[in-house]
Amino acid sequence: MLTKEHIAQKFRTLQDDICRQLQEADGGGKFTEDNWLRAEGGGGRSRVIEGATIEKGGVMFSAVHGPLPEVTAKAMNLPPTTFFATGVSIVLHPHSPMAPIIHMNVRYFETGSGRWWFGGGIDLTPHYVVPEDAIFFHQQLKNTCDRFHPDFYPKFKETADDYFYIRHRQETRGVGGIFFDYLDENSAGMSQEQLFAFTYAVGQTFAPTYVPLLENARNRRWGEAEKKWQMLRRGRYVEFNLVWDRGTKFGLETNGRVESILMSMPPIASWGYNLQPKPGSPEAETQAWLRKGVDWV
Amino acid sequence: MLTKEHIAQKFRTLQDDICRQLQEADGGGKFTEDNWLRAEGGGGRSRVIEGATIEKGGVMFSAVHGPLPEVTAKAMNLPPTTFFATGVSIVLHPHSPMAPIIHMNVRYFETGSGRWWFGGGIDLTPHYVVPEDAIFFHQQLKNTCDRFHPDFYPKFKETADDYFYIRHRQETRGVGGIFFDYLDENSAGMSQEQLFAFTYAVGQTFAPTYVPLLENARNRRWGEAEKKWQMLRRGRYVEFNLVWDRGTKFGLETNGRVESILMSMPPIASWGYNLQPKPGSPEAETQAWLRKGVDWV
């Protein structure tokens, strides 16, 4: 068995590694850090950036513990117990409409009654879908998954399609990615060490996957029209996170740390009334990609 | 008993009246109209404006009917039945950070099994709280309420304080107003005619209350800093509507007409990380007013 201290320490190192790589790629911005404590136990180390390439981003580490909130215990069919949770969460909103928004989360959860599991995922939300980027992105995720289990990529890809879905708009948030939860000793015949190695590998895949996507976007020109579309797409991102994202809803309903939960919000977003992209436009093309079940690899 | 056709027709007239008054006050913009039909029955007449004073606003009329959604029937302890609902809904986002956002809704609901009730309310969300404006606003609402029942204003004011509350921020959405629901023959010893007269009077109070507030704001100067604060306050408006507003949540979860439901969204909104207004600043003053239980009249 791995100790929770070990896992938390590794996640903290992951946060350091990712911030270093992102700061280098940003080419101008610097992460600022603030540490916070949770009244009931534990705390976190938040790192946020307003950079040259990344307009607003957060790479958040936390390790919290205490009594398991009643609503969680209920939802999970557990008697009153304690919990420990640690993880790294990232959302990055680039300046350029031609670069994608990205989200990553890796986490470990343990209850006082001896249950434990890993969860996490990475998903990509381009303002303009560039098929080559989406293929590269999914290929990277698949490579990482395949090192651990042949079922992981197809299964977690489908879960991401279902999860990152804006039901009221009947569109996916972006081009998906992978999403997994409740990975425990019963999930894949793998040990805790192996499942942690997988989860950690997902975390390590993040920077080498996103940095090239930022590079690809550097040469793409954009103007007013693209910026306007980006704002609208960010509006959809807000809609998904505030209306459908389980983590956000759960956090806000159980008095989680608001500033950490809502670091996923874009710096600016916009809404119009009944806007439809012109048929045949790049915006309409993107809209057409926002569906479940696209096989990118 | 009033017929539902009569009530719908009156609400449609209310929409006309309000649009006329707002268009005149805007001094430049014009409402554009679109009509929509609902697959299950009924439809609506949407009026939206992007004006000289109102940056983005909607005055929506609808009259819909059909089988009562299962989730509603359940929530209301009703056997499977049909329903009819009609009303007018308004949200206006002004250009000027010195003018308030306003929301109004008046509605009538009737089930196939013979139950009926009225609901509605008006609430004000200043980007900068101006006590004189808040006093005038509440006095207007109180005057209307007092014409019908001495308990209405204090009761509905308290309900609005509780309803328009951003729980995760521990702040009210603005300076409140009035909010009422399930007004039926058991609520106040008043007939259906009297309750409709009250609800309609609330609707008629809207324009003569908001137009003077727009006028008051015309002479107030503002710049970059005020605009920035406005964007952040609009972000909170989004948070309330998408996370806590029952009507929005219900509409999105039951396949309501998305464009009508989300007409409440601001044209542009923004989010920062861990921003706090400077102590003693006008922004901090506004923040201090965003609490329940302020007695404005």
PDB file of N, CA, C and O in Angstrom, chain B residues 57-126:
ATOM      1  N   GLY B  57     -30.936  42.959 -23.757  1.00  0.00           N
ATOM      2  CA  GLY B  57     -32.123  42.753 -22.948  1.00  0.00           C
ATOM      3  C   GLY B  57     -33.136  41.904 -23.665  1.00  0.00           C
ATOM      4  O   GLY B  57     -33.160  41.825 -24.893  1.00  0.00           O
ATOM      5  N   GLY B  58     -33.979  41.260 -22.894  1.00  0.00           N
ATOM      6  CA  GLY B  58     -35.040  40.450 -23.457  1.00  0.00           C
ATOM      7  C   GLY B  58     -36.331  40.673 -22.689  1.00  0.00           C
ATOM      8  O   GLY B  58     -36.315  40.804 -21.460  1.00  0.00           O
ATOM      9  N   VAL B  59     -37.429  40.768 -23.427  1.00  0.00           N
ATOM     10  CA  VAL B  59     -38.769  40.841 -22.834  1.00  0.00           C
ATOM     11  C   VAL B  59     -39.558  39.721 -23.511  1.00  0.00           C
ATOM     12  O   VAL B  59     -39.930  39.821 -24.666  1.00  0.00           O
ATOM     13  N   MET B  60     -39.738  38.634 -22.800  1.00  0.00           N
ATOM     14  CA  MET B  60     -40.243  37.413 -23.412  1.00  0.00           C
ATOM     15  C   MET B  60     -41.652  37.095 -22.928  1.00  0.00           C
ATOM     16  O   MET B  60     -41.901  37.038 -21.725  1.00  0.00           O
ATOM     17  N   PHE B  61     -42.518  36.852 -23.895  1.00  0.00           N
ATOM     18  CA  PHE B  61     -43.849  36.359 -23.565  1.00  0.00           C
ATOM     19  C   PHE B  61     -43.948  34.908 -24.012  1.00  0.00           C
ATOM     20  O   PHE B  61     -43.443  34.531 -25.080  1.00  0.00           O
ATOM     21  N   SER B  62     -44.604  34.078 -23.219  1.00  0.00           N
ATOM     22  CA  SER B  62     -44.867  32.715 -23.673  1.00  0.00           C
ATOM     23  C   SER B  62     -46.181  32.210 -23.099  1.00  0.00           C
ATOM     24  O   SER B  62     -46.662  32.689 -22.062  1.00  0.00           O
ATOM     25  N   ALA B  63     -46.773  31.281 -23.806  1.00  0.00           N
ATOM     26  CA  ALA B  63     -47.991  30.605 -23.346  1.00  0.00           C
ATOM     27  C   ALA B  63     -47.863  29.176 -23.860  1.00  0.00           C
ATOM     28  O   ALA B  63     -47.965  28.923 -25.060  1.00  0.00           O
ATOM     29  N   VAL B  64     -47.557  28.258 -22.958  1.00  0.00           N
ATOM     30  CA  VAL B  64     -47.272  26.886 -23.373  1.00  0.00           C
ATOM     31  C   VAL B  64     -48.181  25.912 -22.634  1.00  0.00           C
ATOM     32  O   VAL B  64     -48.695  26.211 -21.557  1.00  0.00           O
ATOM     33  N   HIS B  65     -48.381  24.757 -23.237  1.00  0.00           N
ATOM     34  CA  HIS B  65     -49.228  23.758 -22.592  1.00  0.00           C
ATOM     35  C   HIS B  65     -48.808  22.370 -23.064  1.00  0.00           C
ATOM     36  O   HIS B  65     -48.014  22.239 -23.994  1.00  0.00           O
ATOM     37  N   GLY B  66     -49.334  21.358 -22.401  1.00  0.00           N
ATOM     38  CA  GLY B  66     -48.991  19.983 -22.754  1.00  0.00           C
ATOM     39  C   GLY B  66     -49.026  19.109 -21.523  1.00  0.00           C
ATOM     40  O   GLY B  66     -49.544  19.523 -20.485  1.00  0.00           O
ATOM     41  N   PRO B  67     -48.480  17.903 -21.640  1.00  0.00           N
ATOM     42  CA  PRO B  67     -48.422  17.052 -20.453  1.00  0.00           C
ATOM     43  C   PRO B  67     -47.462  17.678 -19.440  1.00  0.00           C
ATOM     44  O   PRO B  67     -46.431  18.223 -19.834  1.00  0.00           O
ATOM     45  N   LEU B  68     -47.798  17.634 -18.189  1.00  0.00           N
ATOM     46  CA  LEU B  68     -46.925  18.174 -17.137  1.00  0.00           C
ATOM     47  C   LEU B  68     -45.673  17.290 -17.036  1.00  0.00           C
ATOM     48  O   LEU B  68     -45.798  16.080 -16.853  1.00  0.00           O
ATOM     49  N   PRO B  69     -44.449  17.896 -17.159  1.00  0.00           N
ATOM     50  CA  PRO B  69     -43.244  17.071 -17.043  1.00  0.00           C
ATOM     51  C   PRO B  69     -43.265  16.264 -15.740  1.00  0.00           C
ATOM     52  O   PRO B  69     -43.643  16.788 -14.688  1.00  0.00           O
ATOM     53  N   GLU B  70     -42.865  15.028 -15.847  1.00  0.00           N
ATOM     54  CA  GLU B  70     -42.932  14.108 -14.704  1.00  0.00           C
ATOM     55  C   GLU B  70     -42.259  14.680 -13.462  1.00  0.00           C
ATOM     56  O   GLU B  70     -42.794  14.604 -12.362  1.00  0.00           O
ATOM     57  N   VAL B  71     -41.077  15.287 -13.682  1.00  0.00           N
ATOM     58  CA  VAL B  71     -40.309  15.807 -12.546  1.00  0.00           C
ATOM     59  C   VAL B  71     -41.070  16.925 -11.833  1.00  0.00           C
ATOM     60  O   VAL B  71     -41.019  17.037 -10.606  1.00  0.00           O
ATOM     61  N   THR B  72     -41.834  17.729 -12.604  1.00  0.00           N
ATOM     62  CA  THR B  72     -42.631  18.792 -11.976  1.00  0.00           C
ATOM     63  C   THR B  72     -43.781  18.188 -11.189  1.00  0.00           C
ATOM     64  O   THR B  72     -44.056  18.594 -10.051  1.00  0.00           O
ATOM     65  N   ALA B  73     -44.463  17.245 -11.811  1.00  0.00           N
ATOM     66  CA  ALA B  73     -45.595  16.605 -11.153  1.00  0.00           C
ATOM     67  C   ALA B  73     -45.141  16.020  -9.818  1.00  0.00           C
ATOM     68  O   ALA B  73     -45.784  16.206  -8.777  1.00  0.00           O
ATOM     69  N   LYS B  74     -43.997  15.360  -9.857  1.00  0.00           N
ATOM     70  CA  LYS B  74     -43.448  14.731  -8.662  1.00  0.00           C
ATOM     71  C   LYS B  74     -43.137  15.779  -7.594  1.00  0.00           C
ATOM     72  O   LYS B  74     -43.523  15.639  -6.435  1.00  0.00           O
ATOM     73  N   ALA B  75     -42.441  16.852  -8.022  1.00  0.00           N
ATOM     74  CA  ALA B  75     -42.046  17.902  -7.085  1.00  0.00           C
ATOM     75  C   ALA B  75     -43.274  18.535  -6.443  1.00  0.00           C
ATOM     76  O   ALA B  75     -43.202  19.069  -5.337  1.00  0.00           O
ATOM     77  N   MET B  76     -44.407  18.510  -7.154  1.00  0.00           N
ATOM     78  CA  MET B  76     -45.594  19.177  -6.665  1.00  0.00           C
ATOM     79  C   MET B  76     -46.628  18.201  -6.123  1.00  0.00           C
ATOM     80  O   MET B  76     -47.760  18.602  -5.803  1.00  0.00           O
ATOM     81  N   ASN B  77     -46.223  16.934  -6.006  1.00  0.00           N
ATOM     82  CA  ASN B  77     -47.132  15.924  -5.468  1.00  0.00           C
ATOM     83  C   ASN B  77     -48.424  15.824  -6.258  1.00  0.00           C
ATOM     84  O   ASN B  77     -49.514  15.734  -5.686  1.00  0.00           O
ATOM     85  N   LEU B  78     -48.311  15.893  -7.576  1.00  0.00           N
ATOM     86  CA  LEU B  78     -49.499  15.816  -8.422  1.00  0.00           C
ATOM     87  C   LEU B  78     -49.480  14.519  -9.227  1.00  0.00           C
ATOM     88  O   LEU B  78     -48.418  14.042  -9.617  1.00  0.00           O
ATOM     89  N   PRO B  79     -50.645  13.931  -9.469  1.00  0.00           N
ATOM     90  CA  PRO B  79     -50.716  12.782 -10.374  1.00  0.00           C
ATOM     91  C   PRO B  79     -50.436  13.276 -11.796  1.00  0.00           C
ATOM     92  O   PRO B  79     -50.514  14.478 -12.057  1.00  0.00           O
ATOM     93  N   PRO B  80     -50.120  12.373 -12.728  1.00  0.00           N
ATOM     94  CA  PRO B  80     -49.905  12.766 -14.115  1.00  0.00           C
ATOM     95  C   PRO B  80     -51.060  13.625 -14.615  1.00  0.00           C
ATOM     96  O   PRO B  80     -52.228  13.253 -14.433  1.00  0.00           O
ATOM     97  N   THR B  81     -50.766  14.781 -15.196  1.00  0.00           N
ATOM     98  CA  THR B  81     -51.818  15.678 -15.649  1.00  0.00           C
ATOM     99  C   THR B  81     -51.261  16.568 -16.757  1.00  0.00           C
ATOM    100  O   THR B  81     -50.129  16.377 -17.184  1.00  0.00           O
ATOM    101  N   THR B  82     -52.062  17.492 -17.223  1.00  0.00           N
ATOM    102  CA  THR B  82     -51.578  18.461 -18.206  1.00  0.00           C
ATOM    103  C   THR B  82     -51.355  19.798 -17.509  1.00  0.00           C
ATOM    104  O   THR B  82     -51.709  19.964 -16.341  1.00  0.00           O
ATOM    105  N   PHE B  83     -50.747  20.733 -18.221  1.00  0.00           N
ATOM    106  CA  PHE B  83     -50.552  22.054 -17.635  1.00  0.00           C
ATOM    107  C   PHE B  83     -50.680  23.124 -18.709  1.00  0.00           C
ATOM    108  O   PHE B  83     -50.558  22.847 -19.907  1.00  0.00           O
ATOM    109  N   PHE B  84     -50.921  24.329 -18.236  1.00  0.00           N
ATOM    110  CA  PHE B  84     -50.885  25.517 -19.072  1.00  0.00           C
ATOM    111  C   PHE B  84     -50.099  26.558 -18.289  1.00  0.00           C
ATOM    112  O   PHE B  84     -50.321  26.723 -17.082  1.00  0.00           O
ATOM    113  N   ALA B  85     -49.162  27.217 -18.949  1.00  0.00           N
ATOM    114  CA  ALA B  85     -48.376  28.246 -18.261  1.00  0.00           C
ATOM    115  C   ALA B  85     -48.200  29.428 -19.182  1.00  0.00           C
ATOM    116  O   ALA B  85     -47.905  29.259 -20.369  1.00  0.00           O
ATOM    117  N   THR B  86     -48.385  30.620 -18.644  1.00  0.00           N
ATOM    118  CA  THR B  86     -48.148  31.817 -19.449  1.00  0.00           C
ATOM    119  C   THR B  86     -47.497  32.880 -18.585  1.00  0.00           C
ATOM    120  O   THR B  86     -47.701  32.894 -17.354  1.00  0.00           O
ATOM    121  N   GLY B  87     -46.700  33.728 -19.203  1.00  0.00           N
ATOM    122  CA  GLY B  87     -46.046  34.767 -18.422  1.00  0.00           C
ATOM    123  C   GLY B  87     -45.171  35.669 -19.252  1.00  0.00           C
ATOM    124  O   GLY B  87     -45.015  35.481 -20.463  1.00  0.00           O
ATOM    125  N   VAL B  88     -44.626  36.643 -18.573  1.00  0.00           N
ATOM    126  CA  VAL B  88     -43.668  37.573 -19.181  1.00  0.00           C
ATOM    127  C   VAL B  88     -42.412  37.553 -18.325  1.00  0.00           C
ATOM    128  O   VAL B  88     -42.493  37.601 -17.097  1.00  0.00           O
ATOM    129  N   SER B  89     -41.262  37.441 -18.993  1.00  0.00           N
ATOM    130  CA  SER B  89     -39.977  37.411 -18.294  1.00  0.00           C
ATOM    131  C   SER B  89     -39.053  38.456 -18.884  1.00  0.00           C
ATOM    132  O   SER B  89     -38.968  38.562 -20.105  1.00  0.00           O
ATOM    133  N   ILE B  90     -38.358  39.166 -18.031  1.00  0.00           N
ATOM    134  CA  ILE B  90     -37.478  40.239 -18.496  1.00  0.00           C
ATOM    135  C   ILE B  90     -36.140  40.184 -17.775  1.00  0.00           C
ATOM    136  O   ILE B  90     -36.109  39.989 -16.556  1.00  0.00           O
ATOM    137  N   VAL B  91     -35.051  40.347 -18.514  1.00  0.00           N
ATOM    138  CA  VAL B  91     -33.759  40.683 -17.917  1.00  0.00           C
ATOM    139  C   VAL B  91     -33.119  41.737 -18.807  1.00  0.00           C
ATOM    140  O   VAL B  91     -33.086  41.581 -20.032  1.00  0.00           O
ATOM    141  N   LEU B  92     -32.636  42.821 -18.180  1.00  0.00           N
ATOM    142  CA  LEU B  92     -32.000  43.893 -18.936  1.00  0.00           C
ATOM    143  C   LEU B  92     -30.606  44.171 -18.380  1.00  0.00           C
ATOM    144  O   LEU B  92     -30.447  44.379 -17.169  1.00  0.00           O
ATOM    145  N   HIS B  93     -29.609  44.146 -19.260  1.00  0.00           N
ATOM    146  CA  HIS B  93     -28.236  44.490 -18.884  1.00  0.00           C
ATOM    147  C   HIS B  93     -27.880  45.823 -19.535  1.00  0.00           C
ATOM    148  O   HIS B  93     -27.718  45.886 -20.754  1.00  0.00           O
ATOM    149  N   PRO B  94     -27.764  46.894 -18.750  1.00  0.00           N
ATOM    150  CA  PRO B  94     -27.439  48.196 -19.338  1.00  0.00           C
ATOM    151  C   PRO B  94     -25.947  48.298 -19.692  1.00  0.00           C
ATOM    152  O   PRO B  94     -25.128  47.572 -19.137  1.00  0.00           O
ATOM    153  N   HIS B  95     -25.625  49.188 -20.631  1.00  0.00           N
ATOM    154  CA  HIS B  95     -24.217  49.484 -20.939  1.00  0.00           C
ATOM    155  C   HIS B  95     -23.493  50.050 -19.720  1.00  0.00           C
ATOM    156  O   HIS B  95     -22.409  49.605 -19.372  1.00  0.00           O
ATOM    157  N   SER B  96     -24.120  51.039 -19.101  1.00  0.00           N
ATOM    158  CA  SER B  96     -23.441  51.762 -18.030  1.00  0.00           C
ATOM    159  C   SER B  96     -23.301  50.921 -16.764  1.00  0.00           C
ATOM    160  O   SER B  96     -24.287  50.372 -16.262  1.00  0.00           O
ATOM    161  N   PRO B  97     -22.092  50.849 -16.215  1.00  0.00           N
ATOM    162  CA  PRO B  97     -21.904  50.159 -14.935  1.00  0.00           C
ATOM    163  C   PRO B  97     -22.635  50.867 -13.800  1.00  0.00           C
ATOM    164  O   PRO B  97     -22.843  50.279 -12.750  1.00  0.00           O
ATOM    165  N   MET B  98     -23.036  52.136 -14.055  1.00  0.00           N
ATOM    166  CA  MET B  98     -23.687  52.917 -13.013  1.00  0.00           C
ATOM    167  C   MET B  98     -25.199  52.692 -12.996  1.00  0.00           C
ATOM    168  O   MET B  98     -25.896  53.188 -12.116  1.00  0.00           O
ATOM    169  N   ALA B  99     -25.706  51.960 -13.995  1.00  0.00           N
ATOM    170  CA  ALA B  99     -27.127  51.605 -14.026  1.00  0.00           C
ATOM    171  C   ALA B  99     -27.264  50.145 -13.608  1.00  0.00           C
ATOM    172  O   ALA B  99     -26.366  49.334 -13.839  1.00  0.00           O
ATOM    173  N   PRO B 100     -28.385  49.803 -12.983  1.00  0.00           N
ATOM    174  CA  PRO B 100     -28.545  48.434 -12.473  1.00  0.00           C
ATOM    175  C   PRO B 100     -29.066  47.441 -13.520  1.00  0.00           C
ATOM    176  O   PRO B 100     -29.769  47.827 -14.456  1.00  0.00           O
ATOM    177  N   ILE B 101     -28.729  46.192 -13.345  1.00  0.00           N
ATOM    178  CA  ILE B 101     -29.391  45.083 -14.046  1.00  0.00           C
ATOM    179  C   ILE B 101     -30.764  44.910 -13.392  1.00  0.00           C
ATOM    180  O   ILE B 101     -30.892  45.072 -12.183  1.00  0.00           O
ATOM    181  N   ILE B 102     -31.776  44.582 -14.197  1.00  0.00           N
ATOM    182  CA  ILE B 102     -33.081  44.319 -13.588  1.00  0.00           C
ATOM    183  C   ILE B 102     -33.684  43.043 -14.156  1.00  0.00           C
ATOM    184  O   ILE B 102     -33.404  42.660 -15.304  1.00  0.00           O
ATOM    185  N   HIS B 103     -34.476  42.399 -13.324  1.00  0.00           N
ATOM    186  CA  HIS B 103     -35.148  41.160 -13.714  1.00  0.00           C
ATOM    187  C   HIS B 103     -36.600  41.238 -13.248  1.00  0.00           C
ATOM    188  O   HIS B 103     -36.885  41.710 -12.152  1.00  0.00           O
ATOM    189  N   MET B 104     -37.496  40.823 -14.110  1.00  0.00           N
ATOM    190  CA  MET B 104     -38.903  40.721 -13.731  1.00  0.00           C
ATOM    191  C   MET B 104     -39.502  39.458 -14.320  1.00  0.00           C
ATOM    192  O   MET B 104     -39.102  39.015 -15.395  1.00  0.00           O
ATOM    193  N   ASN B 105     -40.447  38.891 -13.602  1.00  0.00           N
ATOM    194  CA  ASN B 105     -41.182  37.751 -14.130  1.00  0.00           C
ATOM    195  C   ASN B 105     -42.568  37.771 -13.526  1.00  0.00           C
ATOM    196  O   ASN B 105     -42.723  37.977 -12.331  1.00  0.00           O
ATOM    197  N   VAL B 106     -43.597  37.633 -14.356  1.00  0.00           N
ATOM    198  CA  VAL B 106     -44.954  37.402 -13.851  1.00  0.00           C
ATOM    199  C   VAL B 106     -45.507  36.204 -14.610  1.00  0.00           C
ATOM    200  O   VAL B 106     -45.261  36.055 -15.809  1.00  0.00           O
ATOM    201  N   ARG B 107     -46.188  35.335 -13.912  1.00  0.00           N
ATOM    202  CA  ARG B 107     -46.615  34.100 -14.565  1.00  0.00           C
ATOM    203  C   ARG B 107     -47.882  33.519 -13.930  1.00  0.00           C
ATOM    204  O   ARG B 107     -48.195  33.765 -12.770  1.00  0.00           O
ATOM    205  N   TYR B 108     -48.561  32.733 -14.737  1.00  0.00           N
ATOM    206  CA  TYR B 108     -49.765  32.036 -14.308  1.00  0.00           C
ATOM    207  C   TYR B 108     -49.616  30.576 -14.715  1.00  0.00           C
ATOM    208  O   TYR B 108     -49.146  30.277 -15.808  1.00  0.00           O
ATOM    209  N   PHE B 109     -49.988  29.690 -13.815  1.00  0.00           N
ATOM    210  CA  PHE B 109     -49.837  28.263 -14.036  1.00  0.00           C
ATOM    211  C   PHE B 109     -51.163  27.588 -13.712  1.00  0.00           C
ATOM    212  O   PHE B 109     -51.823  27.941 -12.739  1.00  0.00           O
ATOM    213  N   GLU B 110     -51.533  26.629 -14.525  1.00  0.00           N
ATOM    214  CA  GLU B 110     -52.813  25.945 -14.316  1.00  0.00           C
ATOM    215  C   GLU B 110     -52.605  24.478 -14.686  1.00  0.00           C
ATOM    216  O   GLU B 110     -51.966  24.184 -15.688  1.00  0.00           O
ATOM    217  N   THR B 111     -53.151  23.563 -13.870  1.00  0.00           N
ATOM    218  CA  THR B 111     -53.013  22.153 -14.220  1.00  0.00           C
ATOM    219  C   THR B 111     -54.343  21.614 -14.741  1.00  0.00           C
ATOM    220  O   THR B 111     -55.403  22.187 -14.468  1.00  0.00           O
ATOM    221  N   GLY B 112     -54.261  20.503 -15.457  1.00  0.00           N
ATOM    222  CA  GLY B 112     -55.459  19.862 -15.979  1.00  0.00           C
ATOM    223  C   GLY B 112     -56.384  19.374 -14.875  1.00  0.00           C
ATOM    224  O   GLY B 112     -57.582  19.180 -15.076  1.00  0.00           O
ATOM    225  N   SER B 113     -55.795  19.202 -13.683  1.00  0.00           N
ATOM    226  CA  SER B 113     -56.608  18.719 -12.572  1.00  0.00           C
ATOM    227  C   SER B 113     -57.231  19.871 -11.784  1.00  0.00           C
ATOM    228  O   SER B 113     -57.750  19.660 -10.685  1.00  0.00           O
ATOM    229  N   GLY B 114     -57.149  21.092 -12.324  1.00  0.00           N
ATOM    230  CA  GLY B 114     -57.915  22.184 -11.741  1.00  0.00           C
ATOM    231  C   GLY B 114     -57.186  23.083 -10.762  1.00  0.00           C
ATOM    232  O   GLY B 114     -57.754  24.020 -10.216  1.00  0.00           O
ATOM    233  N   ARG B 115     -55.896  22.796 -10.514  1.00  0.00           N
ATOM    234  CA  ARG B 115     -55.150  23.720  -9.654  1.00  0.00           C
ATOM    235  C   ARG B 115     -54.622  24.891 -10.480  1.00  0.00           C
ATOM    236  O   ARG B 115     -54.337  24.747 -11.666  1.00  0.00           O
ATOM    237  N   TRP B 116     -54.472  26.054  -9.851  1.00  0.00           N
ATOM    238  CA  TRP B 116     -53.911  27.221 -10.534  1.00  0.00           C
ATOM    239  C   TRP B 116     -53.196  28.100  -9.522  1.00  0.00           C
ATOM    240  O   TRP B 116     -53.505  28.046  -8.319  1.00  0.00           O
ATOM    241  N   TRP B 117     -52.229  28.847  -9.983  1.00  0.00           N
ATOM    242  CA  TRP B 117     -51.572  29.830  -9.107  1.00  0.00           C
ATOM    243  C   TRP B 117     -50.800  30.850  -9.933  1.00  0.00           C
ATOM    244  O   TRP B 117     -50.523  30.641 -11.110  1.00  0.00           O
ATOM    245  N   PHE B 118     -50.492  31.961  -9.257  1.00  0.00           N
ATOM    246  CA  PHE B 118     -49.670  33.009  -9.855  1.00  0.00           C
ATOM    247  C   PHE B 118     -48.309  33.049  -9.170  1.00  0.00           C
ATOM    248  O   PHE B 118     -48.179  32.654  -8.012  1.00  0.00           O
ATOM    249  N   GLY B 119     -47.334  33.532  -9.906  1.00  0.00           N
ATOM    250  CA  GLY B 119     -46.008  33.717  -9.333  1.00  0.00           C
ATOM    251  C   GLY B 119     -45.338  34.894 -10.007  1.00  0.00           C
ATOM    252  O   GLY B 119     -45.818  35.380 -11.036  1.00  0.00           O
ATOM    253  N   GLY B 120     -44.231  35.317  -9.443  1.00  0.00           N
ATOM    254  CA  GLY B 120     -43.501  36.396 -10.099  1.00  0.00           C
ATOM    255  C   GLY B 120     -42.606  37.163  -9.156  1.00  0.00           C
ATOM    256  O   GLY B 120     -42.352  36.738  -8.019  1.00  0.00           O
ATOM    257  N   GLY B 121     -42.124  38.288  -9.634  1.00  0.00           N
ATOM    258  CA  GLY B 121     -41.271  39.125  -8.811  1.00  0.00           C
ATOM    259  C   GLY B 121     -40.438  40.073  -9.649  1.00  0.00           C
ATOM    260  O   GLY B 121     -40.397  39.967 -10.881  1.00  0.00           O
ATOM    261  N   ILE B 122     -39.830  41.002  -8.973  1.00  0.00           N
ATOM    262  CA  ILE B 122     -38.901  41.938  -9.603  1.00  0.00           C
ATOM    263  C   ILE B 122     -37.714  42.058  -8.666  1.00  0.00           C
ATOM    264  O   ILE B 122     -37.908  42.183  -7.447  1.00  0.00           O
ATOM    265  N   ASP B 123     -36.504  41.981  -9.191  1.00  0.00           N
ATOM    266  CA  ASP B 123     -35.347  42.253  -8.330  1.00  0.00           C
ATOM    267  C   ASP B 123     -34.292  43.037  -9.081  1.00  0.00           C
ATOM    268  O   ASP B 123     -34.191  42.959 -10.304  1.00  0.00           O
ATOM    269  N   LEU B 124     -33.531  43.798  -8.314  1.00  0.00           N
ATOM    270  CA  LEU B 124     -32.598  44.771  -8.877  1.00  0.00           C
ATOM    271  C   LEU B 124     -31.158  44.410  -8.510  1.00  0.00           C
ATOM    272  O   LEU B 124     -30.872  44.091  -7.361  1.00  0.00           O
ATOM    273  N   THR B 125     -30.264  44.454  -9.496  1.00  0.00           N
ATOM    274  CA  THR B 125     -28.867  44.119  -9.262  1.00  0.00           C
ATOM    275  C   THR B 125     -27.969  45.264  -9.733  1.00  0.00           C
ATOM    276  O   THR B 125     -27.505  45.277 -10.866  1.00  0.00           O
ATOM    277  N   PRO B 126     -27.760  46.244  -8.866  1.00  0.00           N
ATOM    278  CA  PRO B 126     -26.867  47.344  -9.244  1.00  0.00           C
ATOM    279  C   PRO B 126     -25.413  46.851  -9.260  1.00  0.00           C
ATOM    280  O   PRO B 126     -25.033  46.033  -8.418  1.00  0.00           O
TER     281      PRO B 126
END
